[in-house]
Tab-separated table of C-alpha atoms and ligand atoms in Angstrom:
chain	number	residue	atom	x	y	z
A	30	MET	CA	26.574	12.853	2.140
A	31	LYS	CA	23.139	12.596	3.515
A	32	THR	CA	20.653	10.710	2.040
A	33	ILE	CA	17.251	11.852	1.434
A	34	TYR	CA	14.804	9.624	1.258
A	35	LEU	CA	11.761	10.064	-1.038
A	36	ASP	CA	10.713	5.996	-1.862
A	37	ASN	CA	7.915	5.695	1.314
A	38	ASN	CA	5.742	3.579	0.053
A	39	ALA	CA	9.226	1.142	-0.899
A	40	THR	CA	8.790	1.289	2.966
A	41	THR	CA	9.599	3.447	5.805
A	42	ASN	CA	12.542	3.930	8.737
A	43	ILE	CA	10.964	2.116	11.977
A	44	ALA	CA	9.851	4.870	14.493
A	45	PRO	CA	12.089	5.076	17.150
A	46	GLU	CA	8.904	5.093	19.850
A	47	VAL	CA	7.796	1.647	18.107
A	48	LEU	CA	11.307	-0.071	18.065
A	49	GLU	CA	11.972	1.330	21.958
A	50	GLU	CA	8.945	-0.161	22.328
A	51	MET	CA	9.278	-3.535	20.384
A	52	LEU	CA	13.868	-4.020	22.328
A	53	PRO	CA	12.256	-5.652	25.403
A	54	TYR	CA	10.801	-8.417	23.133
A	55	LEU	CA	13.919	-9.349	21.629
A	56	LYS	CA	15.744	-9.298	24.698
A	57	GLU	CA	14.701	-10.640	27.864
A	58	MET	CA	10.703	-10.796	27.499
A	59	TYR	CA	11.572	-13.473	24.332
A	60	GLY	CA	8.806	-16.350	25.709
A	61	ASN	CA	6.357	-17.575	23.896
A	62	PRO	CA	2.464	-16.584	23.892
A	63	SER	CA	0.895	-20.108	23.460
A	64	SER	CA	2.851	-20.950	27.126
A	65	MET	CA	0.809	-21.812	29.939
A	66	HIS	CA	3.021	-19.516	32.831
A	67	THR	CA	2.785	-16.255	34.207
A	68	PHE	CA	6.180	-15.098	31.840
A	69	GLY	CA	4.597	-16.587	28.599
A	70	GLY	CA	1.093	-14.282	29.329
A	71	GLN	CA	2.547	-11.481	30.315
A	72	LEU	CA	3.705	-12.004	26.155
A	73	CYS	CA	-0.330	-13.219	24.884
A	74	ARG	CA	-1.623	-10.027	26.899
A	75	LYS	CA	1.026	-7.570	24.976
A	76	VAL	CA	0.404	-8.876	21.552
A	77	GLU	CA	-3.373	-8.539	22.467
A	78	GLU	CA	-3.380	-4.927	23.162
A	79	ALA	CA	-1.012	-4.133	20.045
A	80	ARG	CA	-4.424	-5.681	18.942
A	81	GLY	CA	-6.366	-3.119	20.708
A	82	LYS	CA	-4.401	-0.477	18.305
A	83	VAL	CA	-4.137	-1.863	15.438
A	84	ALA	CA	-8.155	-2.338	15.282
A	85	GLY	CA	-7.994	1.108	16.840
A	86	LEU	CA	-6.740	2.882	13.327
A	87	ILE	CA	-9.470	1.576	11.366
A	88	GLY	CA	-12.331	1.817	12.536
A	89	ALA	CA	-11.995	-2.320	14.472
A	90	GLU	CA	-12.831	-4.558	16.764
A	91	PRO	CA	-10.248	-6.708	18.305
A	92	GLU	CA	-11.540	-10.320	18.275
A	93	GLU	CA	-11.325	-9.545	13.616
A	94	ILE	CA	-8.078	-8.490	13.926
A	95	ILE	CA	-5.680	-10.907	12.747
A	96	PHE	CA	-1.889	-11.891	12.597
A	97	THR	CA	0.105	-12.131	10.165
A	98	SER	CA	3.752	-12.033	8.418
A	99	CYS	CA	2.698	-9.183	5.718
A	100	GLY	CA	0.923	-7.101	3.499
A	101	THR	CA	1.515	-9.900	0.580
A	102	GLU	CA	-0.049	-13.080	3.050
A	103	SER	CA	-2.941	-10.507	4.630
A	104	ASP	CA	-3.963	-10.337	0.515
A	105	ASN	CA	-3.919	-13.752	-0.451
A	106	THR	CA	-5.256	-14.828	2.715
A	107	ALA	CA	-7.916	-13.313	2.244
A	108	ILE	CA	-8.792	-14.194	-0.614
A	109	MET	CA	-8.428	-17.636	-1.072
A	110	SER	CA	-10.538	-17.502	1.732
A	111	ALA	CA	-13.218	-16.739	-0.460
A	112	VAL	CA	-12.281	-18.773	-2.681
A	113	GLU	CA	-12.595	-21.473	-0.012
A	114	SER	CA	-15.348	-20.701	1.884
A	115	LEU	CA	-17.777	-20.442	-1.574
A	116	PRO	CA	-16.673	-23.637	-3.782
A	117	ASP	CA	-19.546	-22.992	-6.010
A	118	LYS	CA	-18.462	-19.942	-7.047
A	119	LYS	CA	-15.589	-19.202	-8.721
A	120	HIS	CA	-15.908	-16.047	-10.280
A	121	ILE	CA	-13.194	-12.709	-8.360
A	122	ILE	CA	-13.178	-9.278	-9.478
A	123	THR	CA	-10.057	-7.008	-8.826
A	124	SER	CA	-8.875	-4.353	-11.075
A	125	ARG	CA	-5.457	-4.258	-13.678
A	126	VAL	CA	-3.597	-1.348	-11.370
A	127	GLU	CA	-3.044	-3.742	-7.771
A	128	HIS	CA	-0.235	-4.483	-6.471
A	129	PRO	CA	1.591	-8.433	-7.091
A	130	ALA	CA	0.248	-9.479	-4.227
A	131	VAL	CA	-2.765	-9.758	-5.459
A	132	LEU	CA	-2.404	-9.361	-8.833
A	133	ASN	CA	-0.611	-12.093	-9.703
A	134	PHE	CA	-2.155	-13.935	-7.387
A	135	CYS	CA	-5.581	-13.977	-8.840
A	136	LYS	CA	-3.121	-14.400	-11.933
A	137	HIS	CA	-2.473	-17.866	-10.169
A	138	LEU	CA	-6.133	-18.560	-9.170
A	139	GLU	CA	-7.310	-18.484	-12.849
A	140	ARG	CA	-4.579	-21.068	-13.989
A	141	LYS	CA	-6.116	-22.416	-11.793
A	142	GLY	CA	-9.549	-22.423	-13.167
A	143	CYS	CA	-11.218	-19.538	-11.296
A	144	ARG	CA	-12.770	-16.476	-14.206
A	145	ILE	CA	-11.073	-13.654	-12.813
A	146	THR	CA	-12.640	-9.603	-14.100
A	147	PHE	CA	-9.047	-7.141	-13.673
A	148	ILE	CA	-11.681	-4.032	-13.961
A	149	PRO	CA	-9.648	-1.248	-16.053
A	150	VAL	CA	-8.939	2.642	-14.720
A	151	ASP	CA	-9.601	5.941	-16.643
A	152	LYS	CA	-6.192	8.007	-17.753
A	153	GLN	CA	-6.076	9.617	-14.005
A	154	GLY	CA	-6.164	5.429	-12.314
A	155	ARG	CA	-10.044	5.999	-11.507
A	156	LEU	CA	-11.534	2.762	-11.353
A	157	ARG	CA	-13.909	2.367	-14.321
A	158	LEU	CA	-17.675	1.924	-11.682
A	159	ASP	CA	-19.654	1.431	-15.219
A	160	GLU	CA	-16.805	-2.163	-16.078
A	161	PHE	CA	-17.670	-3.189	-12.145
A	162	SER	CA	-21.501	-3.205	-12.182
A	163	LYS	CA	-20.958	-4.898	-15.730
A	164	ALA	CA	-18.413	-7.168	-14.376
A	165	ILE	CA	-21.134	-8.917	-11.349
A	166	ASP	CA	-22.808	-11.016	-11.603
A	167	ASP	CA	-24.005	-14.315	-10.366
A	168	ASP	CA	-21.092	-16.696	-9.822
A	169	THR	CA	-18.655	-14.262	-7.742
A	170	ALA	CA	-17.762	-14.576	-4.762
A	171	LEU	CA	-14.817	-11.663	-4.080
A	172	VAL	CA	-14.064	-8.181	-5.323
A	173	SER	CA	-10.872	-7.295	-4.297
A	174	LEU	CA	-9.603	-3.394	-4.867
A	175	MET	CA	-7.005	-1.989	-3.423
A	176	TYR	CA	-7.935	1.444	-1.076
A	177	ALA	CA	-5.287	3.607	-2.534
A	178	ASN	CA	-2.037	2.757	-5.507
A	179	ASN	CA	1.195	2.213	-4.124
A	180	GLU	CA	2.487	4.262	-7.669
A	181	THR	CA	0.344	7.048	-7.894
A	182	GLY	CA	-1.481	7.539	-4.641
A	183	VAL	CA	-4.980	7.014	-6.708
A	184	ILE	CA	-8.046	6.434	-3.306
A	185	PHE	CA	-10.631	3.595	-5.126
A	186	PRO	CA	-14.366	4.868	-3.924
A	187	LEU	CA	-14.442	2.050	-1.395
A	188	MET	CA	-17.743	3.309	0.067
A	189	GLN	CA	-20.023	2.910	-3.171
A	190	ILE	CA	-18.777	0.194	-4.386
A	191	GLY	CA	-19.057	-1.726	-0.466
A	192	GLU	CA	-22.780	-0.843	-0.091
A	193	VAL	CA	-23.291	-2.437	-3.611
A	194	LEU	CA	-22.062	-5.147	-2.488
A	195	LYS	CA	-24.086	-5.730	0.565
A	196	GLU	CA	-26.958	-5.474	-0.742
A	197	LYS	CA	-25.750	-8.748	-2.743
A	198	GLY	CA	-24.269	-9.990	-0.850
A	199	ILE	CA	-21.152	-10.273	-2.258
A	200	LEU	CA	-17.004	-10.947	-0.134
A	201	PHE	CA	-15.737	-7.633	-0.502
A	202	HIS	CA	-11.647	-7.823	0.266
A	203	THR	CA	-9.601	-3.678	0.114
A	204	ASP	CA	-5.822	-4.161	0.084
A	205	ALA	CA	-5.036	-1.088	2.181
A	206	VAL	CA	-1.272	-1.544	2.968
A	207	GLN	CA	-0.424	1.751	1.428
A	208	ALA	CA	-3.797	3.697	2.616
A	209	ALA	CA	-3.523	2.543	6.508
A	210	GLY	CA	-1.852	5.267	8.641
A	211	LYS	CA	-2.423	7.413	5.806
A	212	ILE	CA	-5.345	8.781	5.614
A	213	PRO	CA	-8.723	7.519	8.314
A	214	ILE	CA	-9.992	3.795	7.950
A	215	ASP	CA	-13.254	3.395	9.070
A	216	LEU	CA	-14.330	0.185	8.486
A	217	ARG	CA	-17.886	0.790	10.966
A	218	LYS	CA	-18.587	2.867	8.345
A	219	LEU	CA	-17.517	0.994	5.053
A	220	SER	CA	-19.045	-2.461	4.698
A	221	VAL	CA	-15.752	-4.103	3.417
A	222	ASP	CA	-15.154	-7.850	4.689
A	223	MET	CA	-11.855	-7.443	4.756
A	224	LEU	CA	-9.004	-5.726	5.148
A	225	SER	CA	-4.987	-6.347	4.097
A	226	LEU	CA	-2.037	-3.756	5.586
A	227	SER	CA	1.455	-4.326	6.350
A	228	GLY	CA	3.721	-2.994	8.411
A	229	HIS	CA	6.955	-1.636	6.865
A	230	LYS	CA	4.466	0.910	5.062
A	231	LEU	CA	3.522	2.781	8.721
A	232	TYR	CA	6.763	3.252	10.578
A	233	ALA	CA	7.216	-1.465	12.404
A	234	PRO	CA	9.265	-3.293	10.792
A	235	LYS	CA	9.140	-6.108	8.306
A	236	GLY	CA	8.044	-8.663	8.428
A	237	VAL	CA	4.806	-7.926	9.965
A	238	GLY	CA	1.131	-7.454	8.581
A	239	ALA	CA	-2.212	-7.498	9.478
A	240	LEU	CA	-5.781	-9.614	8.461
A	241	TYR	CA	-9.093	-7.472	9.481
A	242	VAL	CA	-11.664	-10.296	9.007
A	243	ARG	CA	-15.335	-8.330	9.540
A	244	LYS	CA	-16.891	-10.820	12.662
A	245	GLY	CA	-18.763	-12.969	10.890
A	246	THR	CA	-17.413	-13.423	7.979
A	247	ARG	CA	-16.945	-17.248	6.325
A	248	PHE	CA	-12.843	-16.891	7.009
A	249	SER	CA	-10.144	-19.785	5.526
A	250	PRO	CA	-7.327	-20.140	7.082
A	251	TYR	CA	-4.261	-20.428	4.653
A	252	MET	CA	-1.688	-21.079	7.300
A	253	ILE	CA	-1.873	-24.443	8.586
A	254	GLY	CA	-0.613	-25.123	12.164
A	255	GLY	CA	-0.681	-24.548	15.950
A	256	HIS	CA	-3.938	-23.014	17.125
A	257	GLN	CA	-2.147	-19.394	17.691
A	258	GLU	CA	-5.324	-16.992	16.417
A	259	HIS	CA	-7.946	-18.657	17.556
A	260	GLY	CA	-7.233	-21.002	14.593
A	261	ARG	CA	-7.098	-18.569	11.966
A	262	ARG	CA	-2.984	-18.187	10.793
A	263	ALA	CA	-0.471	-20.717	12.850
A	264	GLY	CA	3.315	-20.205	13.960
A	265	THR	CA	3.847	-18.729	16.801
A	266	GLU	CA	3.479	-15.038	17.276
A	267	ASN	CA	6.672	-12.057	16.045
A	268	VAL	CA	5.588	-11.007	19.256
A	269	ALA	CA	8.304	-7.318	19.314
A	270	SER	CA	6.970	-6.846	15.834
A	271	ILE	CA	3.285	-7.214	16.231
A	272	VAL	CA	4.561	-4.876	19.398
A	273	GLY	CA	6.040	-2.715	16.480
A	274	LEU	CA	2.820	-3.130	14.535
A	275	GLY	CA	0.828	-1.400	17.779
A	276	LYS	CA	2.624	1.199	18.315
A	277	ALA	CA	3.032	2.302	14.991
A	278	CYS	CA	-0.954	2.484	14.390
A	279	GLU	CA	-1.631	3.830	17.911
A	280	LEU	CA	1.298	7.132	16.880
A	281	ALA	CA	0.068	7.095	13.333
A	282	GLU	CA	-3.720	6.980	14.591
A	283	GLU	CA	-2.804	9.861	17.250
A	284	ASN	CA	-0.861	11.552	14.008
A	285	LEU	CA	-3.182	11.460	11.432
A	286	TYR	CA	-4.922	14.693	9.851
A	287	LYS	CA	-2.052	16.965	11.588
A	288	GLU	CA	0.746	14.413	8.607
A	289	MET	CA	-2.032	14.068	6.752
A	290	SER	CA	-1.883	18.729	6.445
A	291	TYR	CA	2.569	18.855	6.418
A	292	LEU	CA	2.455	15.898	4.162
A	293	SER	CA	0.318	16.762	1.045
A	294	GLY	CA	1.573	20.124	2.308
A	295	LEU	CA	5.942	19.484	1.529
A	296	ARG	CA	4.543	16.901	-1.247
A	297	ASP	CA	1.720	20.633	-3.255
A	298	LYS	CA	5.282	22.294	-3.180
A	299	LEU	CA	7.822	19.463	-5.007
A	300	GLU	CA	5.281	18.791	-7.661
A	301	THR	CA	4.005	22.408	-8.430
A	302	ALA	CA	7.745	23.301	-7.922
A	303	LEU	CA	9.052	20.321	-10.497
A	304	LEU	CA	6.513	21.099	-13.042
A	305	LYS	CA	7.205	24.768	-13.281
A	306	LEU	CA	10.309	24.309	-13.523
A	307	CYS	CA	10.412	20.510	-16.202
A	308	PRO	CA	9.370	20.903	-19.520
A	309	ASP	CA	7.185	18.373	-20.772
A	310	ALA	CA	6.452	17.282	-17.222
A	311	MET	CA	2.973	15.822	-15.464
A	312	VAL	CA	1.943	14.281	-12.541
A	313	ASN	CA	0.033	10.973	-13.227
A	314	GLY	CA	-3.331	9.862	-11.054
A	315	ASP	CA	-5.956	11.217	-10.159
A	316	THR	CA	-4.522	14.928	-8.109
A	317	GLY	CA	-8.080	16.066	-6.057
A	318	ASN	CA	-8.544	12.557	-4.538
A	319	ARG	CA	-4.528	10.520	-3.377
A	320	LEU	CA	-3.106	9.648	-0.571
A	321	PRO	CA	-1.071	13.195	0.529
A	322	ASN	CA	1.853	12.037	0.718
A	323	THR	CA	3.041	9.820	-3.458
A	324	SER	CA	3.546	12.732	-6.409
A	325	ASN	CA	4.271	10.242	-9.712
A	326	LEU	CA	5.224	12.737	-11.676
A	327	SER	CA	6.510	12.498	-15.886
A	328	PHE	CA	8.962	13.428	-17.612
A	329	GLU	CA	8.510	12.779	-21.351
A	330	TYR	CA	12.202	12.379	-23.262
A	331	VAL	CA	14.273	11.550	-20.470
A	332	GLU	CA	14.233	8.217	-18.438
A	333	GLY	CA	13.288	7.386	-15.712
A	334	GLU	CA	16.205	5.012	-13.999
A	335	ALA	CA	18.607	7.264	-15.148
A	336	ILE	CA	17.109	9.624	-13.550
A	337	LEU	CA	16.751	7.853	-10.647
A	338	LEU	CA	20.924	6.858	-11.488
A	339	ARG	CA	21.907	11.099	-11.420
A	340	LEU	CA	19.147	10.928	-7.514
A	341	ASN	CA	20.739	8.687	-6.551
A	342	GLU	CA	24.339	10.585	-6.622
A	343	PHE	CA	22.697	13.296	-4.693
A	344	GLY	CA	21.974	11.119	-2.247
A	345	ILE	CA	18.547	11.229	-3.351
A	346	CYS	CA	15.940	8.083	-2.747
A	347	ALA	CA	12.537	7.978	-5.345
A	348	SER	CA	11.568	4.920	-6.749
A	349	SER	CA	10.416	4.405	-10.558
A	350	GLY	CA	7.420	2.453	-10.130
A	351	SER	CA	6.412	-0.793	-7.104
A	352	ALA	CA	9.275	-1.256	-5.775
A	353	CYS	CA	8.017	-5.000	-5.973
A	354	THR	CA	8.249	-4.656	-10.172
A	355	SER	CA	11.823	-2.366	-9.872
A	356	GLY	CA	14.574	-3.903	-11.233
A	357	SER	CA	13.018	-4.586	-14.351
A	358	LEU	CA	13.330	-2.393	-17.350
A	359	ALA	CA	9.442	-3.149	-18.101
A	360	PRO	CA	7.236	-0.091	-18.303
A	361	SER	CA	5.098	0.667	-15.322
A	362	PRO	CA	1.639	-1.945	-15.410
A	363	VAL	CA	-0.084	1.270	-13.748
A	364	LEU	CA	0.705	3.844	-15.906
A	365	MET	CA	0.051	1.074	-19.050
A	366	ALA	CA	-3.256	0.355	-17.755
A	367	MET	CA	-4.245	4.094	-17.876
A	368	ASP	CA	-2.865	4.491	-20.720
A	369	VAL	CA	-0.137	7.274	-19.640
A	370	PRO	CA	2.198	8.054	-23.911
A	371	ALA	CA	5.007	5.330	-23.677
A	372	ALA	CA	7.357	8.623	-23.174
A	373	ALA	CA	5.365	9.371	-20.633
A	374	ILE	CA	5.304	5.855	-19.393
A	375	HIS	CA	9.227	6.088	-19.682
A	376	GLY	CA	10.445	9.171	-17.924
A	377	SER	CA	8.106	8.353	-14.953
A	378	VAL	CA	9.250	9.047	-11.302
A	379	ARG	CA	7.445	8.211	-8.063
A	380	PHE	CA	8.045	10.237	-4.864
A	381	SER	CA	6.803	9.284	-1.100
A	382	LEU	CA	6.792	11.543	1.687
A	383	SER	CA	7.161	10.298	5.096
A	384	ARG	CA	6.777	11.702	8.480
A	385	TYR	CA	10.245	12.291	9.053
A	386	ASN	CA	10.945	14.282	5.729
A	387	THR	CA	11.986	18.568	5.643
A	388	GLU	CA	11.112	20.459	4.731
A	389	ALA	CA	14.782	21.599	3.697
A	390	GLU	CA	15.333	17.714	1.893
A	391	VAL	CA	12.480	18.905	-0.987
A	392	GLU	CA	13.836	22.157	-1.411
A	393	LYS	CA	17.084	19.997	-2.448
A	394	VAL	CA	14.383	17.907	-4.780
A	395	ILE	CA	14.226	21.523	-6.653
A	396	GLU	CA	17.109	22.452	-6.611
A	397	ILE	CA	19.111	19.253	-8.395
A	398	MET	CA	15.834	18.292	-10.535
A	399	PRO	CA	15.230	20.089	-13.013
A	400	GLY	CA	19.195	20.437	-14.112
A	401	ILE	CA	19.078	16.642	-14.253
A	402	ILE	CA	16.475	16.167	-16.509
A	403	LYS	CA	17.881	18.712	-18.789
A	404	GLU	CA	21.047	16.980	-19.092
A	405	LEU	CA	20.042	13.676	-19.697
A	406	ARG	CA	17.747	15.159	-21.986
A	407	ASN	CA	20.463	16.340	-23.544
A	408	LEU	CA	21.766	13.564	-23.908
A	409	SER	CA	18.931	10.784	-24.979
A	410	PRO	CA	17.957	9.605	-28.041
A	411	TYR	CA	14.411	11.232	-26.888
A	412	GLY	CA	15.765	14.222	-26.273
A	413	ARG	CA	17.366	15.440	-29.505
A	414	GLN	CA	14.273	13.933	-31.281
A	415	LYS	CA	12.778	16.434	-29.774
A	416	LEU	CA	15.244	18.654	-29.706
B	656	PLP	N1	0.442	-4.469	-1.829
B	656	PLP	C1	0.123	-3.106	-1.028
B	656	PLP	C2	-0.956	-1.557	-2.375
B	656	PLP	C3	2.108	-2.923	-1.512
B	656	PLP	O1	2.273	-1.162	-1.658
B	656	PLP	C4	2.834	-3.675	-0.965
B	656	PLP	C5	4.276	-3.397	-0.552
B	656	PLP	O2	4.863	-2.509	-2.045
B	656	PLP	C6	1.274	-4.874	-0.559
B	656	PLP	C7	0.402	-4.739	-1.538
B	656	PLP	C8	2.790	-5.491	0.102
B	656	PLP	O3	3.317	-5.598	1.122
B	656	PLP	P1	4.544	-6.137	1.625
B	656	PLP	O4	5.409	-5.900	1.605
B	656	PLP	O5	4.011	-5.992	3.293
B	656	PLP	O6	4.034	-8.007	2.115
């Protein structure tokens, strides 16, 4: 059975072009980029080339990019750096719907004496800007808000927020792990001081990420040791993966608008058909402002986990929330923050598409899904209650 992989916000496959670019650096080009000899120097140049490509995708300068091991490390580093560089300020603002890489790190800092404000969202997952404005005070060191949500795809208004923060001199970090490579990001136009991205969400391998730090921003490293990354992130560089990330960013930049249109077309086809064919179904999140590849749907009176298991029997991979929280049967904190009714939260499924998904795959899901929902509703106590 062929797998139909619609869980690309959890992770993507490595693009063939990316793998090809990486292979020499896993084989014969195994040197250390910090070495003095010519062999090491070749690797150093390749790392710098990759840095330029990552910078190119987000409108940054190469020297503003620090390579890390993942999105989580980039997020933790950015937040910790703000706390350490501004020791007199103890307040951080974030949102209730952040990925655990930000949310749990902020909770950790709260236990260590920081004051954290978790800004709520509305029923469509949009940031409550009124609450945001009220939260800012003289003690605020950092605002950390995601670019786009991993579960619903909803995009936050960073442009507007950045302007307010710039005026007040407050550091602004964004977790762009889900946005990078999916929608245009231009840091020349956006007042953001730090931005996180991760390789495995944009067709590069797992275990590599990047943190953008705007020139002039006070920065305190999280990983301390050798002088790599100009002393901003110690540890011998993961050259092959860095090369892969560079290639992935180059491909994303070249094909961005074409892919956005392809993915939103596929996503809308899937969503429109499922809403039409499955009664008591709804979209979670602001459909007017979300990532082109993401569809979060709720099928009331049926368990999302049961839907996923049945889809899995047909080789279809989807998810019921963030991969980092799935595995627990706890309801999605993102949907709870959006005040989605309990019956809809329990019946939620996230489809997230990639450039490799085809129309035929989407048609297969449209063919199978209504039968699964009907069958599960007939079996479930919720379904019987509804009938
Ligand atoms: N931030 C967001 C929005 C994510 O979706 C993820 C991963 O799902 C992360 C951060 C963590 O990235 P990584 O898996 O590279 O640590």
